[in-house]
XYZ file of C-alpha atoms in Angstrom:
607
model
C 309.316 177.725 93.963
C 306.330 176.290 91.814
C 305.880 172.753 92.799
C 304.688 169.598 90.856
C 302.579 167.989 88.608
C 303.056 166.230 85.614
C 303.266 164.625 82.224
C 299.740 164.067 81.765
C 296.314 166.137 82.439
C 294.655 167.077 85.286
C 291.530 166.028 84.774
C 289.151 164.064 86.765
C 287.553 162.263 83.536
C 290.265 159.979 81.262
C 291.778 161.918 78.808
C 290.568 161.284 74.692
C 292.871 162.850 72.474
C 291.375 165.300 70.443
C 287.712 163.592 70.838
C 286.199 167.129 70.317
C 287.530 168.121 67.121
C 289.928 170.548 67.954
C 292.701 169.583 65.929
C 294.202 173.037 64.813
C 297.431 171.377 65.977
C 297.182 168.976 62.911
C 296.203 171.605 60.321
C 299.337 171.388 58.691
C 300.680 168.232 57.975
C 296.787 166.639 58.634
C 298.467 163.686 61.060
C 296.602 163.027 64.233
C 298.703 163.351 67.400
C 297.861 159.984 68.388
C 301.674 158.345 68.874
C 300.983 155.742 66.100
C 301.886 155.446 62.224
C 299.325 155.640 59.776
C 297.315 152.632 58.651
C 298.380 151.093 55.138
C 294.998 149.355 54.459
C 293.331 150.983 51.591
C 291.125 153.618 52.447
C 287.201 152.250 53.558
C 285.354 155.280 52.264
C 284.659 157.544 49.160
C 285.087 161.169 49.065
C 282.761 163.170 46.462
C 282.045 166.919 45.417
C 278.579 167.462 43.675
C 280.480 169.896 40.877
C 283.759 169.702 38.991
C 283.505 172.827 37.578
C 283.001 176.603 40.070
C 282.956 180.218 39.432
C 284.688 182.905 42.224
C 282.031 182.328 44.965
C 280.696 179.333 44.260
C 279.387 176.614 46.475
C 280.468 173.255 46.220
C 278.772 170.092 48.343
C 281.542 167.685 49.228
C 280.559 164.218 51.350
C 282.447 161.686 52.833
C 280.642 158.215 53.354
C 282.307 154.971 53.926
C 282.157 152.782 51.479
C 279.526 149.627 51.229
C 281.479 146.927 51.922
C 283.351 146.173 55.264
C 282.690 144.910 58.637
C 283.044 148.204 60.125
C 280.447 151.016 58.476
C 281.541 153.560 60.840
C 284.333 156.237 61.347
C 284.418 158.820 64.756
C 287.177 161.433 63.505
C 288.023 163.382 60.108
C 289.680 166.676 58.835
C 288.620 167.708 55.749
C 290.818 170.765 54.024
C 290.626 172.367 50.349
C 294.087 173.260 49.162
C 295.822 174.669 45.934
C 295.961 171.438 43.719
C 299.590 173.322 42.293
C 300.444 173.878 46.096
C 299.026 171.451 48.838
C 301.236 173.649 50.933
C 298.078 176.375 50.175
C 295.116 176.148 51.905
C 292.058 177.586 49.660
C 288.850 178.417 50.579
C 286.035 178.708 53.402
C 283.575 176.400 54.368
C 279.714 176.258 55.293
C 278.187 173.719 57.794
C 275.237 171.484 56.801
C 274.886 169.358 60.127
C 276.515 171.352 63.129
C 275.787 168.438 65.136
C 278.717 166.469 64.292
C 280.597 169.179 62.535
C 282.234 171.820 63.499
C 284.157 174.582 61.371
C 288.267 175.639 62.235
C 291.015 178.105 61.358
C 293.790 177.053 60.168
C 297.232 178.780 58.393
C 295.260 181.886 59.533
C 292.211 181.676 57.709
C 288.423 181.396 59.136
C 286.474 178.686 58.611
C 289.177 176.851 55.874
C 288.620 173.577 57.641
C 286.052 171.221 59.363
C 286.158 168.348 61.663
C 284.129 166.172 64.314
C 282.415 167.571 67.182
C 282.877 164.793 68.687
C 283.622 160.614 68.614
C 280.677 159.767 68.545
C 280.246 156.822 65.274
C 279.403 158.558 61.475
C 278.853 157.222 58.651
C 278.460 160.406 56.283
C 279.546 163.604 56.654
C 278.720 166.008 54.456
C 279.655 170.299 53.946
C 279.961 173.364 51.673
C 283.311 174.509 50.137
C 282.573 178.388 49.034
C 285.120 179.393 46.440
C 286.999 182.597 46.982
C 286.962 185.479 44.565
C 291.322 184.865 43.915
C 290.629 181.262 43.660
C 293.423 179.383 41.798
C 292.784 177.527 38.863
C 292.350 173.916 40.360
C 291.975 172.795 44.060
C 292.357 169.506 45.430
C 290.142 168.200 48.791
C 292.405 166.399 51.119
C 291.167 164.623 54.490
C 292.305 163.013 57.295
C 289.369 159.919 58.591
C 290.410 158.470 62.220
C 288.008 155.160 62.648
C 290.189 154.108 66.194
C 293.018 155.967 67.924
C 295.076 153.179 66.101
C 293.950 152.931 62.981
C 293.658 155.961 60.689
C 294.616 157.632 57.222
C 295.955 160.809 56.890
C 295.987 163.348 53.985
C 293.812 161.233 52.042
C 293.675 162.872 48.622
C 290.227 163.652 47.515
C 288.678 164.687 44.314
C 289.932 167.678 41.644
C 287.756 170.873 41.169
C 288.612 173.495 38.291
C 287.803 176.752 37.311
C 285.190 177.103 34.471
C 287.161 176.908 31.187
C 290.531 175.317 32.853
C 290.978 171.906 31.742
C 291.710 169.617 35.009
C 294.972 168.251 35.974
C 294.931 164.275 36.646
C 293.397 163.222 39.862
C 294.797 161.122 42.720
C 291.785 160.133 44.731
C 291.250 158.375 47.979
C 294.358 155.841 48.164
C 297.264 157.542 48.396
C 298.891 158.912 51.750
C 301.762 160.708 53.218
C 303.168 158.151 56.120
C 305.807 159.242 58.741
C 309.626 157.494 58.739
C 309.625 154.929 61.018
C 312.265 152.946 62.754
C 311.799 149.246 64.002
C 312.555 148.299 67.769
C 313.991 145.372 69.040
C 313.620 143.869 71.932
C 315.814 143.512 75.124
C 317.128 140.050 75.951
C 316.974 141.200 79.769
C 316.442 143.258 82.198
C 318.259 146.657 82.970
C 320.099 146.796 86.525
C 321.130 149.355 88.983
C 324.515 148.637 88.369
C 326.523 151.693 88.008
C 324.319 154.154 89.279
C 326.099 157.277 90.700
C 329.316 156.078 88.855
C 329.303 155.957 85.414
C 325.842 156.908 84.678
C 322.858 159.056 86.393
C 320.016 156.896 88.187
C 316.632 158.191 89.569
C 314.736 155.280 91.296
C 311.284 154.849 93.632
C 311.978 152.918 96.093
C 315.245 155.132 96.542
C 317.984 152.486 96.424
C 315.933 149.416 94.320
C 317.366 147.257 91.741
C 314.935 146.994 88.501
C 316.706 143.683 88.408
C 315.322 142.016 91.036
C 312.831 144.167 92.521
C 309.617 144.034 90.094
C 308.059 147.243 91.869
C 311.266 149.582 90.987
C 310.240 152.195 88.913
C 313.539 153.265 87.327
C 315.877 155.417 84.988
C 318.966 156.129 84.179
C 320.736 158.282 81.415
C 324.500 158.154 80.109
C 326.700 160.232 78.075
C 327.347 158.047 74.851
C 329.034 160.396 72.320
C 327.369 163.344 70.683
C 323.668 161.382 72.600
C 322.372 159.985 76.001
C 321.319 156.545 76.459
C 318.031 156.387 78.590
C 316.515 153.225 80.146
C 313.339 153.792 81.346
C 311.200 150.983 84.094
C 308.196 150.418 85.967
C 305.331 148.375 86.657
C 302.273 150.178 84.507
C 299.238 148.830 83.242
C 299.832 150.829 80.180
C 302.838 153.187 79.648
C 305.221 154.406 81.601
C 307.246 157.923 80.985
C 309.757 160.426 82.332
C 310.129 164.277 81.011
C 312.639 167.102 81.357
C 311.133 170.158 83.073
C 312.927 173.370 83.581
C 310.395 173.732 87.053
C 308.306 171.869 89.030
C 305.394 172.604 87.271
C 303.402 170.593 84.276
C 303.753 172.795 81.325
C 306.060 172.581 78.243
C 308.226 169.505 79.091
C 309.824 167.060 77.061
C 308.445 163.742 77.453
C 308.985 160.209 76.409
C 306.750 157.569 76.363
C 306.773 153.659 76.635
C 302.915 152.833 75.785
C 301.882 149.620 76.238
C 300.357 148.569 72.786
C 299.457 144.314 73.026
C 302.163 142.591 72.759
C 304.690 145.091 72.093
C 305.994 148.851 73.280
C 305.835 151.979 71.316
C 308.616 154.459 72.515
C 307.601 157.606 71.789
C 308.824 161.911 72.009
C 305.983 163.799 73.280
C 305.658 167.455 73.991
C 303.574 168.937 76.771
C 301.876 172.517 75.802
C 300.131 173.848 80.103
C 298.282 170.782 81.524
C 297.012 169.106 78.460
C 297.731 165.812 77.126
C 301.183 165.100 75.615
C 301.341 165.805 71.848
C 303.008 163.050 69.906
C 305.738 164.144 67.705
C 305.728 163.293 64.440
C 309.209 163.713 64.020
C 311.845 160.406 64.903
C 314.366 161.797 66.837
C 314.995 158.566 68.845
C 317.341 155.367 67.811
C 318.651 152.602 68.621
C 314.987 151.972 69.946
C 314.273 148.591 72.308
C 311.491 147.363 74.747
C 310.963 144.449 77.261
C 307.916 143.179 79.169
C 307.901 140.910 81.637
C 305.414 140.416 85.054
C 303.741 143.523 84.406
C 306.814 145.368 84.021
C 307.397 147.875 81.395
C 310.966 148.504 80.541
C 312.158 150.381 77.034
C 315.712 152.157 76.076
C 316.719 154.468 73.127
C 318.913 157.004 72.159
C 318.822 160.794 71.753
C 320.971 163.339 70.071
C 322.144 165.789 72.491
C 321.334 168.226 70.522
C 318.209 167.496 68.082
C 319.518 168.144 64.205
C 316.250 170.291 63.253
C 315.318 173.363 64.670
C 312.702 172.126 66.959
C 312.173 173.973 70.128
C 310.012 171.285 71.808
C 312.834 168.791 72.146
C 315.273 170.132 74.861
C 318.767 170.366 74.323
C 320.444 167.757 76.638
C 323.418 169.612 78.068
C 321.125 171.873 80.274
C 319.710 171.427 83.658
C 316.326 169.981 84.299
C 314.265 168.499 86.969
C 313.114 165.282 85.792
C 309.368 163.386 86.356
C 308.585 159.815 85.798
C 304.783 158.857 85.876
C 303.293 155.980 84.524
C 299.215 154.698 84.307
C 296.876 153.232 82.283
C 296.627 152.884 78.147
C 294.483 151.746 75.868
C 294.697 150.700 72.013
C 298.199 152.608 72.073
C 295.887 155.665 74.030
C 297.502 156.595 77.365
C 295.299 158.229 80.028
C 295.973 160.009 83.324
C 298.965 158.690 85.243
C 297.867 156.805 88.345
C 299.696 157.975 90.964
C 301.682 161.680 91.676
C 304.802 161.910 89.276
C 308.123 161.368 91.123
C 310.481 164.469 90.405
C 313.960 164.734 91.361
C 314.595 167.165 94.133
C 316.927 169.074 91.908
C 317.719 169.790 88.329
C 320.520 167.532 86.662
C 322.968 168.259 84.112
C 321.840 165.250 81.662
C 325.437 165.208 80.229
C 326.590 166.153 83.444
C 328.616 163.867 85.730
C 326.678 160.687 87.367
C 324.659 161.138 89.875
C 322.391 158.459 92.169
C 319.386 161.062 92.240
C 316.676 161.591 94.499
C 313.446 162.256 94.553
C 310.144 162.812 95.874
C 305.969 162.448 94.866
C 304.675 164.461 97.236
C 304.786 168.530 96.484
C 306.308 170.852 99.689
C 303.701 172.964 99.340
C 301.409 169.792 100.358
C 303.668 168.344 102.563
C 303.537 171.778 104.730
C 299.631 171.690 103.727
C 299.287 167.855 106.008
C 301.880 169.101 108.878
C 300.389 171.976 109.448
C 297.018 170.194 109.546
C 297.576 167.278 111.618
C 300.088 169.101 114.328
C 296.844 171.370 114.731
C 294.261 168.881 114.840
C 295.836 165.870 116.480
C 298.045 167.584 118.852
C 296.944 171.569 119.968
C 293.593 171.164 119.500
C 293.208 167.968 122.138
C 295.701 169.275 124.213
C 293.570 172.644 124.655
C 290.260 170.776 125.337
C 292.223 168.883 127.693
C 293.079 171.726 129.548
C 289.738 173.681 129.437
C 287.759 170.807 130.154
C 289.587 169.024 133.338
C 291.793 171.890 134.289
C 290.011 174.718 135.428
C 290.113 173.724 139.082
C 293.736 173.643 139.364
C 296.311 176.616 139.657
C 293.342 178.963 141.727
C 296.237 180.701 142.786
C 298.149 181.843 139.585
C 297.627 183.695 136.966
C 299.094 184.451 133.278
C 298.766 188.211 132.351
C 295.886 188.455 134.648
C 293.928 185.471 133.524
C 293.683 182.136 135.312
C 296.264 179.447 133.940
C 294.486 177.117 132.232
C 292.805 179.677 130.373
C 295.610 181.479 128.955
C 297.072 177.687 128.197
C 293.850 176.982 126.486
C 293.586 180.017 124.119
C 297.054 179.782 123.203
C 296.524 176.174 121.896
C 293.460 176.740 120.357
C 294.970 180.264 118.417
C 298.190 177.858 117.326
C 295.536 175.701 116.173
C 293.753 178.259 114.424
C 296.839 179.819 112.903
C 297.890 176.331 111.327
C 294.687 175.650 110.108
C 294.304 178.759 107.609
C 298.144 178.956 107.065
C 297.823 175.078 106.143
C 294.213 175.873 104.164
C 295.738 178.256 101.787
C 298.755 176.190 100.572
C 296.893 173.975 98.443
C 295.313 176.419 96.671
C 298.538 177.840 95.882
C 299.921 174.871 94.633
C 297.121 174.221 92.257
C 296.224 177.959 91.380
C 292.511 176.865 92.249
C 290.152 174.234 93.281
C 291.178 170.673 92.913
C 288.722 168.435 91.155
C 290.090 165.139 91.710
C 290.580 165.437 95.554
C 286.932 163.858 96.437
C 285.145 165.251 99.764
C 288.270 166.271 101.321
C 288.236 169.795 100.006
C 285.013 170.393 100.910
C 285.258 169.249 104.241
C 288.405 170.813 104.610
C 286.305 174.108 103.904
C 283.733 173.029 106.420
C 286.488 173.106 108.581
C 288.194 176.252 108.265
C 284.269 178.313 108.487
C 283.620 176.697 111.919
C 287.622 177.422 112.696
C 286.933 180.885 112.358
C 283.400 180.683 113.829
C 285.303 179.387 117.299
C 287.178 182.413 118.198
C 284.672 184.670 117.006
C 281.769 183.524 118.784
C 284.591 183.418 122.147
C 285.076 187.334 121.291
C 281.428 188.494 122.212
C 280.872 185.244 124.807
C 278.919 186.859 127.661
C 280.255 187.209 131.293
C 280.363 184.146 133.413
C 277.194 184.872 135.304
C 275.131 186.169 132.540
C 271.798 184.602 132.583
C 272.495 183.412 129.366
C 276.128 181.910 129.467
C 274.829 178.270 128.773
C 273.959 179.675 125.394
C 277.122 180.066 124.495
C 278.971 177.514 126.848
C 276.941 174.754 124.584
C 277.210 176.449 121.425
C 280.844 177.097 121.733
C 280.946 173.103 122.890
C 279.270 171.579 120.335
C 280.704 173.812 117.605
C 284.317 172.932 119.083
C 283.075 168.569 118.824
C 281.911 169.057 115.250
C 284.736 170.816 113.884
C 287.228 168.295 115.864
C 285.287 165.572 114.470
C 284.870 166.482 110.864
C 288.854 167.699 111.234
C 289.564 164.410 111.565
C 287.655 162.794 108.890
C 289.301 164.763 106.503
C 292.535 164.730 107.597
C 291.830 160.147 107.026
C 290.846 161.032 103.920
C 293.723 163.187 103.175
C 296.992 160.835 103.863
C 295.515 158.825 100.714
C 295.122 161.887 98.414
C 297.660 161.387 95.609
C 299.675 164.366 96.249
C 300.627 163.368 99.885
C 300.133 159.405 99.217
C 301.187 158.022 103.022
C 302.383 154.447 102.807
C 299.150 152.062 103.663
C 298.026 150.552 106.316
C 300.252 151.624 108.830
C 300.195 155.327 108.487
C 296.494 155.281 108.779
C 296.630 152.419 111.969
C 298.920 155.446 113.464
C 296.340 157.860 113.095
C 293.672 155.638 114.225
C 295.911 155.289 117.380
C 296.577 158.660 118.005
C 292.655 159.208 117.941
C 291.817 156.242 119.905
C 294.490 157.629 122.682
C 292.753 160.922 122.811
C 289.549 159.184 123.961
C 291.047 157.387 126.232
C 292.704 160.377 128.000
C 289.792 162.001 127.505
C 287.563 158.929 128.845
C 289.780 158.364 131.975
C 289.140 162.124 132.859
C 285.971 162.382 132.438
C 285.369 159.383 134.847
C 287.690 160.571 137.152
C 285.584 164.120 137.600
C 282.510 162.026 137.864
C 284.218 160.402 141.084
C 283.510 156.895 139.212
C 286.960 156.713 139.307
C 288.351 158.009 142.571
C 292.072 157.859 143.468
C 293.593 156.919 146.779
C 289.773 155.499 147.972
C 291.095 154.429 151.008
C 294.443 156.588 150.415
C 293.251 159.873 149.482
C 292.616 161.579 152.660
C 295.674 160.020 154.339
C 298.974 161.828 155.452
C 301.777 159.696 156.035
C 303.490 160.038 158.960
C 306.849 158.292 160.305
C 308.227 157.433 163.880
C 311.312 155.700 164.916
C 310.952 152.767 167.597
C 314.118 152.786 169.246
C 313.527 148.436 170.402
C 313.485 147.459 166.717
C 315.446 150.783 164.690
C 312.405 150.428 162.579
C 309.975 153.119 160.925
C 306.423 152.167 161.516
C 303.511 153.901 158.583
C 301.047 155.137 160.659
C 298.309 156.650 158.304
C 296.541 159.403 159.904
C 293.346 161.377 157.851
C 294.037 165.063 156.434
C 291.396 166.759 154.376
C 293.422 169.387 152.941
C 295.113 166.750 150.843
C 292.299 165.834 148.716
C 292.400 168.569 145.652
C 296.543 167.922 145.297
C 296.239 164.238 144.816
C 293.798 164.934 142.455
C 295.807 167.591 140.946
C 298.786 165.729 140.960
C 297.137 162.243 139.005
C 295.509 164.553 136.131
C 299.017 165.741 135.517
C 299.968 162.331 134.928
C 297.472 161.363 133.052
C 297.966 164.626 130.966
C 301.991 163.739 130.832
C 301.485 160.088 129.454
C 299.132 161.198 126.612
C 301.078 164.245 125.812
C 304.115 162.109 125.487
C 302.388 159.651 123.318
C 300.903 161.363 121.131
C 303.988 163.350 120.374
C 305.530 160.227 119.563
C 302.998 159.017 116.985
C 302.512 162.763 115.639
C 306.594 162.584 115.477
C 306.620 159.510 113.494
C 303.585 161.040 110.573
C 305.523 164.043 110.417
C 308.660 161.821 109.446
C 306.444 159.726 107.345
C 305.192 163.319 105.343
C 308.816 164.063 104.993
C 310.103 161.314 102.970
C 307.537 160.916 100.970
């Protein structure tokens, strides 16, 4: 099963919509896939060719400057297209680059270089190119543009000025001024707030905290969807700087989902259909497919509602027909000027797809994928429980048991190398599942992948270097005895680092502070087993002083019927008691820390 990820890109820079000028997307109907409506102010520029007349082959200079007056003397995006002035539908033409800086040349409708936008949004004032005539030119062709001066605030399919064929009288012009603008529908707004009232009985609910009330609880991030009719009601909730959003996903994977939006924009909220094409940034539709449009915000809370045809009236294979099964994601983040940028934190998606029209359901859900859920068991059951538990045992053990063996090796050893293979086992089983639930490298995971790298080589490195060890009274044994010591520290050491760092990855977000105060406990109780050993070897801490090298013996005196302690010395009793209070001391930190490793693993779980 492919596992998570979400409406919006991956990413580790904020997302710009089309900053680069690769708008092929927009070829068509020339509208920008920004989520907003054309602007109706009249047009701040002037759009010019240096010839109204052109031969088959000809070159024509066209520029677009802004225009004198105005506060702002500046635009960042444009599209600039030559069409059939009988047939706008008709693109006609090539074009030839004068400034490749902040130009750039596209295909579009299947022809090479037949349009040219920005190379970037960086601030112009004039742009100018070369329209080259084709040999089967038609008689007149019209220069239409698109000039984007914020994300906001554009004008789209502009229409520019009239070029002829020699001897072809030319058709009346429509210059810059007139535009094509998209239907739009007003929203209202909602008098109050939605409520969980319902859920699971006469409509479908999927809600983070599982159980909250978007009511009452101003940290609920919230939706539900009923069956109204031939459409579905959706109420959509969350605290977001910006937006918040859900989409219908036929996996668990980001990549061709229907989304809807509720972007921040002021003092109001744009609801908006989106389309996601792989991990890119949602593409706006420009077709309204959503009524009965409202929006509320109150303490940071975003909250919007509309309604959708359960089956869309056009043929439009982005918008998913509603009486099918999908998992569903919610995300929110940040947005600017109507702009929305990566979501903040891991999308929630339901554990299982959902009828939308199907019967009503109190859904659950979960932000953290099970491939990386398995990825941080795997990771801290090796390096917070084997891996101490075998040092333990090779380092304070080896005196005890002289008399057993496992498969003809001494006790502790065998006890040792099976922790430390367990260990090594999780480790690269939990290594690789990350990389297959991103198909590569992360780039918005920090130093933890690196580290974690770090410590898979000097995982491997361990048993290796343990394979061609030399015999235990090689001259040379210290060599490795230190090596395979301080390798063992380092790795430990830099294990746990990472694996800090790793409960506040996104993907496997632990609740803060008191997952990490666990961790820090069930490292601080290592040292302290580990301290209390090490003094106890070094006879700083020795047990029994007066006790140690005492037998107890008993003897009945018949005057009083009492037993009388008489303690009477017995070397031969020294190595048990000591035996006998590192088992304890063993048994009391296994026992915690399988507690506190217990309790994380739980934690992972629900997340």
């Amino acid at each position: 099963m492919r596992i998570v990820l979400l409406l919006l890109p991956v990413c580790l820079e904020t997302v710009i919509c089309y900053s680069n000028g690769k708008v092929e997307l927009a070829c068509g109907d020339m509208t920008p896939q920004h989520g907003h409506d054309p602007t109706t102010k009249d047009p701040p520029f002037t759009i010019t060719a240096d010839k109204s007349q052109f031969s088959p082959e000809d070159e024509i200079k066209v520029t677009l400057s802004m225009a004198s007056s105005g506060t702002k003397h500046y635009f960042k995006g444009f599209l600039i297209e030559a069409r059939n002035a009988g047939n706008l539908n008709e693109i006609v033409g090539s074009f030839k680059l004068i400034n490749p800086g902040i130009s750039q040349l596209l295909q579009c409708d299947n022809k090479v270089n037949s349009a040219v936008s920005h190379t970037s949004d960086s601030h112009k004032t004039e742009v100018q190119v070369i329209w080259v005539a084709p040999p089967d030119s038609p008689s007149s062709v019209q220069f239409l543009l698109t000039v984007v001066r914020h994300y906001s605030e554009y004008w789209v399919n502009i229409r520019g000025p009239v070029v002829s064929r020699n001897g072809v009288v030319p058709p009346p012009q429509t210059t810059s001024g007139g535009f094509i603008s998209a239907k739009t529908t007003a929203s209202s707004t909602l008098s109050r707030s939605f409520t969980s009232e319902g859920c699971g009985i006469w409509k479908s609910c999927l809600r983070d905290p599982q159980g909250c009330d978007p009511q009452n609880d101003t940290a609920c991030h919230f939706l539900s969807f009923r069956e109204e009719g031939s459409s579905v009601m959706f109420e959509l909730s969350g605290p977001a700087e910006g937006y918040v959003s859900f989409a219908l996903s036929l996996d668990k994977w980001m990549g061709n989902d229907d989304v809807y939006l509720c972007i921040r924009n002021a003092d109001r909220v744009d609801i908006k259909a989106a389309f996601v094409i792989g991990r890119t940034h949602p593409e706006i539709s420009s077709e309204n497919i959503l009524k009965d449009t409202a929006w509320r915000l109150s303490d940071g809370v975003i909250q919007c509602s509309f309604r959708r045809d359960i089956r869309p009236l056009s043929d439009n294979a982005n918008r998913f027909i509603l009486d099918q099964m999908y998992y569903i994601f919610m995300a929110h983040g940040r947005a600017e000027n109507g702009r929305t940028h990566r979501h903040n934190h891991q999308p929630l998606i339901s554990t299982y797809q959902t009828v939308i029209t199907g019967p009503p359901e109190d859904l659950t859900g979960s932000r953290s994928p099970l491939l990386i859920k398995y990825h941080g068991a795997f990771m801290l059951i090796a390096w917070m429980s084997t891996v101490s538990a075998g040092v333990i045992m090779a380092r304070y053990f080896k005196p005890d048991w002289p008399e057993r063996n496992i498969l003809g090796q001494k006790v502790w050893f065998q006890l040792h190398r099976l922790l430390m293979t367990l260990t090594v086992l999780l480790t690269l089983v939990g290594f690789v599942l990350p990389f297959m639930y991103r198909g590569g490298w992360s780039k918005r995971a920090g130093i933890h992948p690196y580290l974690g790298c770090v410590v898979m080589a000097l995982t491997v490195i361990q048993p290796v270097m343990a394979l061609f060890r030399p015999a235990p009274d090689a001259s040379r044994r210290y060599i490795f005895n230190w090596m395979h010591f301080g390798t063992g520290t380092i790795v430990q050491i830099v294990a746990v680092v990472t694996i800090f760092l790793g409960i506040h990855q996104q993907a496997l977000l632990l609740p803060a502070p008191w997952s990490t105060g666990f961790l820090a406990f069930i490292v601080v109780w290592f040292v302290l087993a580990d301290l209390v050993l090490e003094v106890h070897r070094r006879g700083f801490l020795p047990i029994g002083k007066y006790f140690k090298n005492v037998k107890i013996y008993t003897e009945h005196i018949n005057s009083d019927d009492k037993e009388e302690i008489m303690f009477v010395p017995d070397e031969n009793d020294s190595s048990s008691m000591e035996s006998y209070f590192k088992n304890i001391v063993l048994a009391i930190y296994l026992c915690g820390n399988l507690g506190f490793v217990t309790v994380l693993l739980w934690t992972i779980s629900s997340v």
